[in-house]
XYZ file of C-alpha atoms in Angstrom:
723
model
C 117.397 150.518 97.499
C 117.257 150.649 101.299
C 114.104 150.328 103.344
C 114.206 154.028 104.332
C 113.781 155.033 100.713
C 110.973 152.517 100.363
C 109.266 154.015 103.379
C 109.289 157.454 101.785
C 107.448 156.204 98.697
C 103.853 156.977 98.020
C 101.749 155.236 100.709
C 100.369 152.497 98.515
C 99.083 149.368 100.182
C 100.610 147.183 97.487
C 103.938 147.806 95.766
C 105.718 145.650 93.190
C 109.502 145.759 93.351
C 112.218 144.287 91.152
C 114.540 144.024 94.147
C 115.265 141.026 96.361
C 114.049 141.352 99.929
C 117.289 139.792 101.195
C 119.216 142.830 99.867
C 117.237 145.291 102.007
C 118.797 146.605 105.196
C 118.771 149.500 107.661
C 121.186 150.638 110.384
C 119.010 149.446 113.277
C 117.879 146.211 111.624
C 117.726 142.909 113.514
C 118.193 139.459 112.010
C 116.080 136.426 112.833
C 116.356 132.640 112.760
C 113.672 130.060 113.463
C 113.912 127.688 116.422
C 112.859 124.306 115.081
C 111.807 121.085 116.760
C 114.483 118.356 116.986
C 111.837 115.599 117.234
C 108.806 114.573 115.203
C 106.326 113.624 117.925
C 106.304 115.323 121.335
C 104.508 117.701 123.641
C 106.283 121.049 123.901
C 106.914 122.330 127.439
C 109.155 125.368 126.955
C 111.968 126.972 124.950
C 114.632 129.178 126.520
C 118.290 130.165 126.353
C 120.631 130.035 129.374
C 122.555 133.194 128.501
C 121.114 135.489 125.838
C 123.199 138.649 125.251
C 121.540 142.037 125.617
C 119.378 142.902 122.655
C 118.694 139.282 121.735
C 115.223 137.865 122.334
C 113.110 134.764 121.777
C 109.447 134.980 120.759
C 107.040 132.051 120.730
C 103.301 131.341 120.560
C 102.794 133.142 123.871
C 103.915 136.430 122.278
C 101.424 136.357 119.421
C 99.037 139.294 119.610
C 96.126 138.015 117.536
C 95.258 134.560 116.237
C 97.877 131.898 116.788
C 97.178 130.132 113.481
C 96.894 131.056 109.828
C 94.137 129.609 107.646
C 94.854 128.249 104.182
C 91.904 126.746 102.288
C 90.263 125.688 105.586
C 93.512 124.188 106.960
C 94.735 125.882 110.172
C 98.501 125.898 110.767
C 100.162 127.182 113.978
C 102.378 130.221 113.561
C 104.547 128.671 116.281
C 103.930 125.276 117.861
C 101.554 125.760 120.785
C 101.576 122.303 122.305
C 101.693 119.284 120.007
C 104.842 118.898 117.880
C 103.961 117.189 114.601
C 107.215 117.000 112.630
C 110.975 117.492 112.878
C 111.735 121.098 112.049
C 108.371 122.526 113.090
C 108.833 126.197 114.130
C 108.707 126.513 117.926
C 109.827 130.125 118.150
C 112.025 132.790 116.610
C 115.357 134.163 117.838
C 116.231 137.764 116.915
C 119.328 139.891 117.350
C 121.687 142.319 115.607
C 124.499 139.899 114.632
C 123.441 137.231 112.121
C 126.509 135.070 112.690
C 126.109 135.163 116.475
C 122.430 134.236 116.079
C 123.415 130.961 114.416
C 125.766 130.193 117.297
C 123.162 131.070 119.942
C 120.632 128.870 118.172
C 122.718 125.795 119.024
C 122.356 126.528 122.758
C 118.582 127.015 122.837
C 117.061 124.692 125.427
C 113.923 122.916 124.249
C 111.976 121.010 126.878
C 109.479 118.461 125.652
C 107.921 115.117 126.455
C 108.108 112.530 123.725
C 104.880 110.787 122.782
C 103.783 107.943 120.580
C 103.601 108.638 116.883
C 100.143 109.712 115.812
C 98.306 107.447 113.356
C 98.176 108.626 109.791
C 95.211 110.796 108.926
C 93.410 110.595 105.595
C 93.742 114.175 104.327
C 91.932 113.738 101.021
C 90.392 110.993 98.912
C 88.925 110.615 95.447
C 87.316 107.458 93.995
C 86.339 107.223 90.314
C 84.613 104.268 88.623
C 83.643 104.136 84.963
C 82.116 101.320 82.902
C 81.386 97.814 84.133
C 82.827 96.326 87.309
C 86.611 96.428 86.955
C 87.216 93.143 88.756
C 84.858 91.402 86.330
C 86.430 93.200 83.384
C 89.789 91.639 84.254
C 88.155 88.201 83.958
C 86.931 88.782 80.402
C 87.924 86.088 77.846
C 88.794 88.871 75.358
C 91.861 89.905 77.378
C 95.161 89.264 75.626
C 97.491 90.539 78.357
C 97.437 91.954 81.894
C 100.274 94.193 83.112
C 100.764 95.388 86.677
C 103.492 97.710 87.963
C 104.103 100.346 90.644
C 105.647 103.694 89.704
C 107.102 106.280 92.090
C 108.084 109.896 91.562
C 109.501 112.590 93.809
C 111.211 114.972 91.420
C 112.578 117.948 93.339
C 113.277 121.318 91.734
C 116.982 122.024 91.379
C 116.896 125.641 92.463
C 119.571 128.130 93.365
C 117.308 131.159 93.676
C 116.819 133.384 96.701
C 115.367 131.415 99.653
C 112.041 132.602 100.972
C 111.762 134.918 103.972
C 110.609 138.421 104.855
C 111.719 141.875 105.968
C 109.283 143.771 108.232
C 109.081 146.958 110.263
C 106.288 148.716 112.188
C 106.218 152.511 112.253
C 103.550 155.164 112.754
C 100.856 152.502 113.076
C 101.701 150.905 109.725
C 103.155 147.437 109.210
C 105.537 147.299 106.239
C 106.276 143.864 104.781
C 108.777 143.058 102.014
C 108.563 139.473 100.769
C 108.425 137.400 97.520
C 104.770 136.479 98.010
C 102.741 134.914 95.220
C 99.452 135.014 97.135
C 98.957 138.593 98.222
C 95.411 138.339 99.573
C 96.395 135.353 101.742
C 99.481 137.178 102.995
C 97.553 140.326 103.927
C 94.777 138.455 105.740
C 97.252 136.229 107.607
C 99.237 139.262 108.770
C 96.089 141.001 109.952
C 94.791 137.904 111.782
C 98.064 137.229 113.614
C 99.138 140.800 114.433
C 95.697 142.287 115.033
C 96.513 145.175 112.665
C 93.800 146.400 110.307
C 94.205 145.264 106.704
C 94.320 148.828 105.396
C 97.309 149.552 107.669
C 99.442 146.777 106.158
C 101.760 147.896 103.344
C 103.042 144.978 101.233
C 105.958 145.222 98.821
C 106.037 142.148 96.594
C 109.719 141.562 95.833
C 111.264 139.329 93.160
C 110.155 135.699 93.190
C 110.764 132.654 91.035
C 109.493 129.609 92.929
C 106.122 128.208 91.909
C 105.402 125.385 94.345
C 102.532 125.319 96.825
C 104.691 125.718 99.931
C 105.896 129.043 98.582
C 102.258 130.110 98.382
C 101.356 129.654 102.036
C 104.549 129.081 104.049
C 105.738 132.458 102.798
C 102.722 133.991 104.579
C 103.519 131.950 107.695
C 107.117 133.229 107.760
C 105.982 136.814 107.201
C 103.703 136.627 110.263
C 106.584 135.251 112.365
C 108.843 138.116 111.310
C 106.071 140.681 111.753
C 105.505 139.596 115.383
C 109.238 140.065 116.022
C 109.252 143.509 114.416
C 106.264 144.676 116.447
C 107.653 143.307 119.729
C 111.134 144.785 119.258
C 110.063 148.004 117.590
C 112.828 147.516 115.017
C 113.086 146.230 111.450
C 113.591 142.458 111.361
C 114.754 140.289 108.466
C 114.651 136.511 108.218
C 116.164 134.618 105.276
C 115.865 130.833 105.254
C 119.120 128.966 104.802
C 119.584 126.932 101.639
C 119.142 123.729 103.688
C 115.853 125.038 105.156
C 114.662 126.018 101.690
C 115.248 122.510 100.371
C 113.801 120.738 103.413
C 110.697 122.848 104.063
C 109.890 124.641 100.798
C 111.193 122.604 97.864
C 110.322 119.202 99.354
C 108.179 117.656 96.638
C 105.505 115.238 97.795
C 106.291 111.574 97.046
C 103.696 110.037 94.731
C 103.233 106.283 94.284
C 100.920 104.952 91.563
C 100.070 101.308 90.918
C 98.633 100.432 87.513
C 96.930 97.184 86.588
C 96.018 97.236 82.910
C 94.340 94.766 80.564
C 94.390 94.965 76.763
C 92.583 92.899 74.144
C 93.957 91.443 70.915
C 93.251 94.717 69.113
C 95.496 96.596 71.527
C 92.633 98.404 73.278
C 92.824 99.029 77.021
C 89.717 97.206 78.232
C 90.278 97.558 81.981
C 92.429 99.729 84.232
C 92.769 99.715 88.005
C 94.771 102.695 89.301
C 95.768 103.262 92.920
C 97.411 106.583 93.873
C 99.016 107.290 97.246
C 100.518 110.640 98.263
C 102.423 111.552 101.423
C 101.119 114.994 102.339
C 103.288 115.652 105.397
C 102.053 116.993 108.722
C 99.920 119.769 107.186
C 98.712 120.079 103.612
C 96.153 122.718 102.616
C 96.293 121.562 98.997
C 95.720 117.842 99.586
C 92.316 117.802 97.850
C 93.612 119.610 94.780
C 96.679 117.331 94.672
C 94.693 114.132 94.553
C 91.980 115.430 92.228
C 94.543 116.591 89.675
C 96.440 113.298 89.906
C 93.230 111.314 89.389
C 92.325 113.367 86.317
C 95.786 112.768 84.839
C 96.080 109.137 85.940
C 94.989 107.736 82.558
C 96.533 110.626 80.599
C 94.743 110.979 77.236
C 93.569 107.358 77.145
C 90.070 105.985 77.626
C 89.861 102.506 79.186
C 86.436 100.902 78.762
C 86.328 100.016 82.459
C 88.367 101.971 84.969
C 88.682 102.348 88.724
C 90.831 105.135 90.151
C 91.492 105.354 93.879
C 93.479 108.348 95.126
C 94.425 109.072 98.740
C 96.591 111.622 100.559
C 97.807 110.680 104.037
C 99.439 112.740 106.735
C 102.834 111.833 108.153
C 105.345 113.118 110.687
C 107.266 114.849 107.905
C 107.380 118.555 107.040
C 104.475 119.694 104.855
C 105.135 118.390 101.365
C 104.822 120.618 98.344
C 103.895 120.316 94.671
C 104.078 122.726 91.772
C 100.414 123.030 90.790
C 101.424 123.755 87.201
C 103.288 120.447 86.861
C 101.495 118.102 89.259
C 99.983 116.204 86.293
C 103.473 115.061 85.286
C 103.659 112.528 88.145
C 100.591 110.667 86.884
C 101.510 111.001 83.219
C 104.953 109.535 83.900
C 103.306 106.471 85.464
C 100.724 105.990 82.687
C 103.205 106.458 79.843
C 105.655 104.053 81.457
C 102.830 101.533 81.870
C 102.123 101.700 78.126
C 105.800 101.136 77.413
C 105.772 98.035 79.606
C 102.711 96.747 77.732
C 104.474 97.338 74.410
C 107.461 95.299 75.571
C 105.198 92.314 76.344
C 103.085 92.454 73.180
C 103.449 92.872 69.438
C 102.250 96.486 69.524
C 104.717 99.341 69.194
C 104.594 102.245 71.700
C 103.300 104.512 68.933
C 100.520 102.085 67.937
C 99.252 101.734 71.505
C 98.941 105.509 71.819
C 97.182 105.827 68.488
C 94.707 103.056 69.329
C 93.777 104.231 72.827
C 93.825 108.035 72.756
C 90.628 109.902 73.563
C 90.085 111.146 69.990
C 90.130 107.694 68.419
C 86.596 106.885 67.222
C 84.154 105.616 69.825
C 86.644 105.969 72.703
C 86.013 109.723 72.897
C 83.412 109.713 75.686
C 84.448 106.789 77.849
C 85.909 108.874 80.706
C 83.899 111.272 82.931
C 86.134 114.214 82.084
C 87.138 115.778 78.778
C 90.661 117.040 78.192
C 89.797 118.692 74.873
C 93.177 117.856 73.339
C 93.432 118.547 69.631
C 95.654 117.183 66.873
C 96.789 114.141 68.876
C 97.403 111.969 65.821
C 99.187 114.772 63.977
C 101.424 115.492 66.973
C 102.360 111.835 67.452
C 103.150 111.405 63.778
C 105.228 114.590 63.724
C 107.438 113.630 66.664
C 107.837 110.060 65.391
C 108.847 111.261 61.939
C 111.259 114.002 63.079
C 113.028 111.689 65.542
C 112.862 108.526 63.381
C 111.428 106.842 66.473
C 109.953 103.690 64.927
C 113.192 102.646 63.253
C 115.273 103.406 66.361
C 112.900 101.639 68.721
C 112.795 98.451 66.634
C 116.555 98.479 66.069
C 117.352 99.003 69.745
C 114.752 96.394 70.709
C 116.446 93.765 68.517
C 119.763 94.465 70.240
C 118.167 94.582 73.705
C 118.177 90.803 74.251
C 121.844 90.444 73.309
C 123.111 93.096 75.752
C 124.105 90.631 78.400
C 125.492 87.999 76.024
C 128.377 90.360 75.300
C 131.273 91.509 77.430
C 129.829 94.896 78.239
C 132.561 95.713 80.729
C 135.078 96.028 77.922
C 136.012 99.581 76.893
C 135.557 98.396 73.309
C 131.999 97.202 73.876
C 129.308 99.070 71.913
C 127.135 101.552 73.840
C 123.712 100.499 75.085
C 120.998 102.478 73.353
C 117.334 103.156 73.934
C 114.514 105.341 72.591
C 111.557 106.548 74.639
C 108.294 108.059 73.409
C 105.893 109.895 75.699
C 102.886 112.084 75.097
C 100.698 114.016 77.460
C 98.721 117.141 78.233
C 99.205 120.255 80.301
C 96.015 121.704 81.703
C 95.839 125.357 82.686
C 93.147 127.105 84.675
C 91.864 124.148 86.700
C 88.102 124.614 87.060
C 87.943 122.581 90.257
C 90.331 124.759 92.228
C 89.262 126.320 95.505
C 90.940 129.592 94.492
C 88.291 130.817 92.097
C 85.738 132.227 94.517
C 85.543 135.198 92.193
C 86.145 135.108 88.452
C 89.532 136.351 87.185
C 89.228 139.696 85.438
C 91.317 142.227 83.523
C 90.823 145.888 82.645
C 92.158 147.888 79.689
C 91.952 151.698 79.663
C 92.523 154.055 76.731
C 93.576 157.469 78.072
C 93.103 160.860 76.472
C 96.780 161.034 75.490
C 96.534 157.766 73.541
C 98.145 155.467 76.086
C 96.747 152.015 76.770
C 96.822 150.844 80.389
C 96.509 147.132 81.123
C 95.357 146.751 84.710
C 96.684 143.409 85.977
C 99.259 141.800 88.213
C 102.758 141.915 86.686
C 103.195 139.000 84.243
C 106.499 137.427 83.283
C 108.642 139.392 80.780
C 107.779 136.970 77.944
C 104.033 137.172 78.642
C 104.211 140.968 78.935
C 105.905 141.109 75.529
C 103.056 139.049 74.054
C 100.433 141.245 75.723
C 101.982 144.415 74.307
C 102.045 142.883 70.825
C 98.393 141.816 71.045
C 97.178 145.191 72.333
C 99.248 147.148 69.801
C 98.021 145.048 66.858
C 94.334 145.191 67.811
C 94.292 148.900 68.713
C 96.635 149.906 65.879
C 99.051 151.756 68.132
C 102.721 151.693 69.073
C 104.024 149.200 71.636
C 105.615 152.074 73.563
C 102.120 153.332 74.405
C 101.119 150.050 76.068
C 101.777 150.345 79.816
C 101.088 148.127 82.820
C 99.027 149.360 85.759
C 99.359 147.091 88.807
C 97.768 149.401 91.382
C 94.954 147.695 93.288
C 92.712 148.910 96.061
C 92.880 146.516 98.996
C 89.281 145.344 98.663
C 89.844 144.672 94.931
C 93.069 142.743 95.341
C 92.928 139.405 93.466
C 92.050 136.545 95.792
C 93.915 133.835 93.895
C 97.702 133.391 93.725
C 99.600 135.360 91.107
C 100.614 132.187 89.296
C 96.956 131.555 88.463
C 96.123 135.122 87.468
C 99.242 135.403 85.323
C 98.174 132.384 83.300
C 98.659 133.199 79.644
C 95.758 131.124 78.403
C 93.226 132.826 80.700
C 94.446 136.394 80.955
C 95.480 136.628 77.305
C 91.974 135.713 76.193
C 90.553 138.404 78.493
C 93.072 140.905 77.127
C 92.134 140.135 73.506
C 88.455 140.466 74.275
C 88.945 143.764 76.142
C 91.057 145.230 73.352
C 88.516 144.220 70.694
C 85.728 145.921 72.673
C 87.910 148.984 73.163
C 88.654 149.154 69.427
C 84.945 149.138 68.575
C 83.988 151.785 71.131
C 86.939 154.171 71.213
C 85.817 156.407 68.337
C 82.334 156.973 69.753
C 83.196 157.306 73.467
C 84.628 159.947 75.766
C 88.178 159.218 76.914
C 89.447 157.827 79.198
C 87.519 154.661 78.351
C 87.852 151.491 80.465
C 86.797 148.016 79.385
C 86.662 145.222 81.953
C 86.479 141.567 80.991
C 85.764 138.735 83.402
C 86.022 134.993 82.912
C 82.540 133.833 81.978
C 80.555 131.629 84.313
C 80.060 129.151 81.461
C 83.755 128.273 81.665
C 83.498 127.744 85.420
C 80.353 125.637 85.190
C 81.904 123.424 82.508
C 83.207 121.363 85.433
C 80.756 119.555 87.714
C 82.499 119.398 91.103
C 79.850 117.231 92.699
C 80.019 114.496 90.067
C 83.665 115.133 89.179
C 82.923 115.366 85.482
C 83.088 117.756 82.566
C 85.967 119.917 81.385
C 88.523 120.168 84.222
C 90.687 122.815 82.518
C 90.006 126.070 80.756
C 92.668 125.228 78.187
C 94.682 122.094 77.468
C 97.933 121.872 75.541
C 99.093 118.558 74.111
C 102.572 117.416 73.261
C 104.806 114.459 72.483
C 108.474 113.852 73.156
C 111.127 111.369 72.038
C 114.423 110.859 73.863
C 117.317 108.951 72.281
C 119.912 107.844 74.835
C 123.034 105.732 74.967
C 124.899 104.378 77.978
C 128.622 103.955 78.296
C 129.057 100.217 79.093
C 131.987 100.968 81.423
C 130.869 104.054 83.361
C 127.086 103.648 82.990
C 126.730 107.371 82.430
C 123.864 108.450 80.215
C 124.437 110.430 77.042
C 121.379 111.992 75.449
C 121.791 111.809 71.684
C 118.710 113.885 71.049
C 115.424 115.287 72.389
C 112.508 115.953 70.035
C 109.419 117.803 71.272
C 106.274 118.600 69.296
C 103.576 120.741 70.943
C 100.047 121.708 70.016
C 99.514 124.880 72.052
C 96.971 126.647 69.903
C 97.779 130.003 68.379
C 101.447 130.952 68.840
C 101.951 134.710 69.215
C 105.747 134.566 69.147
C 107.369 131.422 67.745
C 110.788 132.483 69.023
C 109.526 133.146 72.547
C 107.556 129.884 72.546
C 110.588 127.856 71.459
C 112.764 129.568 74.070
C 110.177 128.776 76.745
C 110.112 125.080 75.827
C 113.900 124.810 75.633
C 114.285 126.552 78.997
C 111.823 124.081 80.529
C 113.788 121.199 78.986
C 117.029 122.414 80.540
C 115.325 122.860 83.915
C 113.836 119.360 83.762
C 117.181 117.818 82.805
C 118.593 119.163 86.083
C 115.944 117.260 88.046
C 116.053 113.764 86.527
C 119.210 112.595 88.326
C 119.764 113.427 91.991
C 122.689 115.799 92.594
C 123.569 115.815 88.908
C 122.543 117.364 85.614
C 121.742 115.509 82.411
C 122.935 117.326 79.307
C 121.772 117.334 75.724
C 123.041 119.486 72.860
C 120.621 118.197 70.230
C 117.189 119.605 71.105
C 114.509 120.038 68.444
C 111.221 121.852 69.147
C 108.278 121.987 66.758
C 104.753 123.458 67.031
C 101.576 122.271 65.338
C 100.078 125.096 63.308
C 96.755 126.100 64.863
C 94.389 129.054 65.145
C 92.657 127.809 68.321
C 92.927 129.522 71.701
C 96.483 129.880 73.059
C 97.539 127.416 75.765
C 100.259 127.343 78.388
C 103.471 126.191 76.712
C 106.385 125.813 79.117
C 104.690 123.430 81.559
C 104.040 120.740 78.924
C 107.701 119.664 79.050
C 107.330 118.420 82.637
C 104.584 116.054 81.473
C 106.704 114.636 78.642
C 110.438 114.599 79.263
C 110.647 112.587 82.540
C 108.615 109.722 81.086
C 110.465 109.677 77.749
C 113.816 109.796 79.571
C 112.934 106.879 81.871
C 111.620 104.758 78.998
C 114.714 105.347 76.869
C 116.937 104.256 79.751
C 114.716 101.242 80.381
C 115.174 100.042 76.818
C 118.922 100.660 76.928
C 119.260 98.650 80.143
C 116.710 95.992 79.183
C 115.054 96.510 82.572
C 112.250 98.839 83.648
C 112.979 102.033 85.601
C 110.077 102.472 88.011
C 111.272 105.430 90.076
C 112.258 109.024 89.326
C 114.559 110.754 89.866
C 117.318 108.214 89.451
C 120.541 108.306 91.473
C 124.100 108.268 90.165
C 124.456 104.532 90.805
C 120.938 103.558 89.723
C 121.915 102.609 86.193
C 124.776 100.380 87.313
C 122.631 98.637 89.936
C 119.826 98.086 87.439
C 122.256 96.713 84.861
C 123.547 94.201 87.396
C 119.994 93.245 88.292
C 119.119 92.873 84.610
C 122.191 90.708 84.007
C 121.286 88.554 87.010
C 117.713 88.120 85.739
C 118.980 87.406 82.233
C 121.484 84.809 83.492
C 118.796 83.251 85.658
C 116.364 83.102 82.755
C 119.013 81.677 80.421
C 119.992 79.051 83.005
C 116.317 78.142 83.393
C 115.917 77.830 79.634
C 119.036 75.699 79.384
C 117.786 73.489 82.216
C 114.414 73.089 80.527
C 116.129 72.346 77.225
C 118.413 69.808 78.879
C 115.497 68.161 80.689
C 113.531 68.016 77.465
C 116.495 66.443 75.656
C 116.985 63.886 78.409
C 113.292 63.049 78.360
C 113.330 62.535 74.608
C 116.434 60.354 74.880
C 114.844 58.288 77.630
C 111.669 57.795 75.610
C 113.707 56.734 72.606
C 115.714 54.310 74.727
C 112.506 52.817 76.129
C 111.302 52.206 72.644
C 114.626 50.547 71.733
C 114.458 48.230 74.764
C 110.872 47.085 74.080
C 111.023 43.578 72.303
C 107.497 43.836 70.972
C 108.230 47.237 69.555
C 111.470 45.978 67.991
C 109.666 42.975 66.408
C 106.934 45.261 65.013
C 109.522 47.601 63.562
C 111.409 44.660 62.011
C 108.238 43.270 60.380
C 107.419 46.679 59.007
């Protein structure tokens, strides 16, 4: 559908479209490309072009009508660089014209004048310190300690996406600004547009087009791009469209923040974690509005479901001269869970405890360990889930068998095509929290309305959910109200002042909005026979759920709902090519009440396939044997698909570590990582064997020398003879 037809639609201020903004076009439309900084630290003087054709123009900070920055959670970001350049690729201006191909050519000739400056020192963007129990340093000196393990883990898993890059299509006519873009944060987009253009909020018409990305940069950089395009449309008086290139999308939108976590862990003879010292460092990039939420979520997940008796967690986010880094808020916990689960595996390798035993001993539901941490994850059926995944995958037998063969890997000729494959099994468990109570988004409580009309139709007033969630909602409403699914319709019309403040990804959360829907439908069922139609029931998230988390003391229940799961990966490596072959993936999830088992299984399997594309850089790991199982439960429904990101990366890395007989400490791996690690492992093994042989030889020589001394001693000989 072209923009002209869109313009003739009913003058709503918010429209939801199933189209892609990049497909929209008009006869007089202009294209746009961003002019980006070639350096990371400089003072901008000017940008110009020596010979722009007629109809082609450059706009910069000087052309902005209103505010020259947008505000995201108290962080101000320039629409275009005004003076100080902070990172390579920072937008300095925008070039517009009617020929998209020519624009790319003209972009190469843009003259950027600047004065280079010294790199700015790193700024501390956010920090969180947590201490529980007795002094950690003293705890590590306890005589009860049986083993201390220390390791550093790094993760920077990038989404492997081939979806439409972000951008916007804008035009300004009859005093109204029309914006077509795949925004996930509509209130932020509308306010940013109004601030930068000076146009009243009620005169901004937003059409939310198709979107699929879920990371934080899509939330706010999308608004930034829309303001840049809107300025161009207003200045030229023509429709303008900007679509980021695939390279720009990867560099500035899908650039996951690197996370480094150092664990120092002590266990006693019973296998209990008695002390844990965790240090988390995150590179936030030049700007990062979500730095505080990043580090808080990582700190909460840093010990996963385990409860050390004494723990110190230090989390910090620093700025850098890199583009703003991003994180998917739904899967940010996975970085910390990967590190903690891998740490447990390393402990298991050094002790007599199996990976399963360590998890059973230390989880937060095991006896008196329940209340050792300041926050409660409220995970249920941990023991049942662990037992189920271990049984279905035959993990214990595989782990022990592979472990027995692990030490003989490098005694064999593994380069032979006839050599047996190297095998490993990895077990990981973890949680997926939904509806984070500490988020800055919830200034108002999420709500949902259900209306029963006089003709028997049921309107659910909410932002459009995903197709699978919408199918569940229709089933719930139809079952409670005893009506046909065809009579359940979605109403996504919002008055501007009632537009949800939080991003769509939060308001579309199944575990929050589904509970509100159930409650609204139950109230509607009780009142419909005694009320005049139409009848509307509105349900809002109760304050008790919000106050369950104490922000000041960083304690309580951090999530409104928490799913728990466990995963086993069985892998083998070809000894010649060092290519991984996944023999099987087993996942067991406790996600509360399951409304549609088929949809839930499809969601988990889709997440598995997506994650497999992200574990090896520029490659895809494949697995044909995937088994998914759910723990039967009648508790509140939890988010399902995101749990895979907390489980699969850790289980995959641990399985490879066992197969190689050396620990993988960084994800994602590269194509040559396995070969390099195998060579390192062989070198360490040969070195250790040589050391053992030297010690054995020295011991033998010493014994021989002592025996010879005894033989040469006359007194000793005489005594022996008399005896």
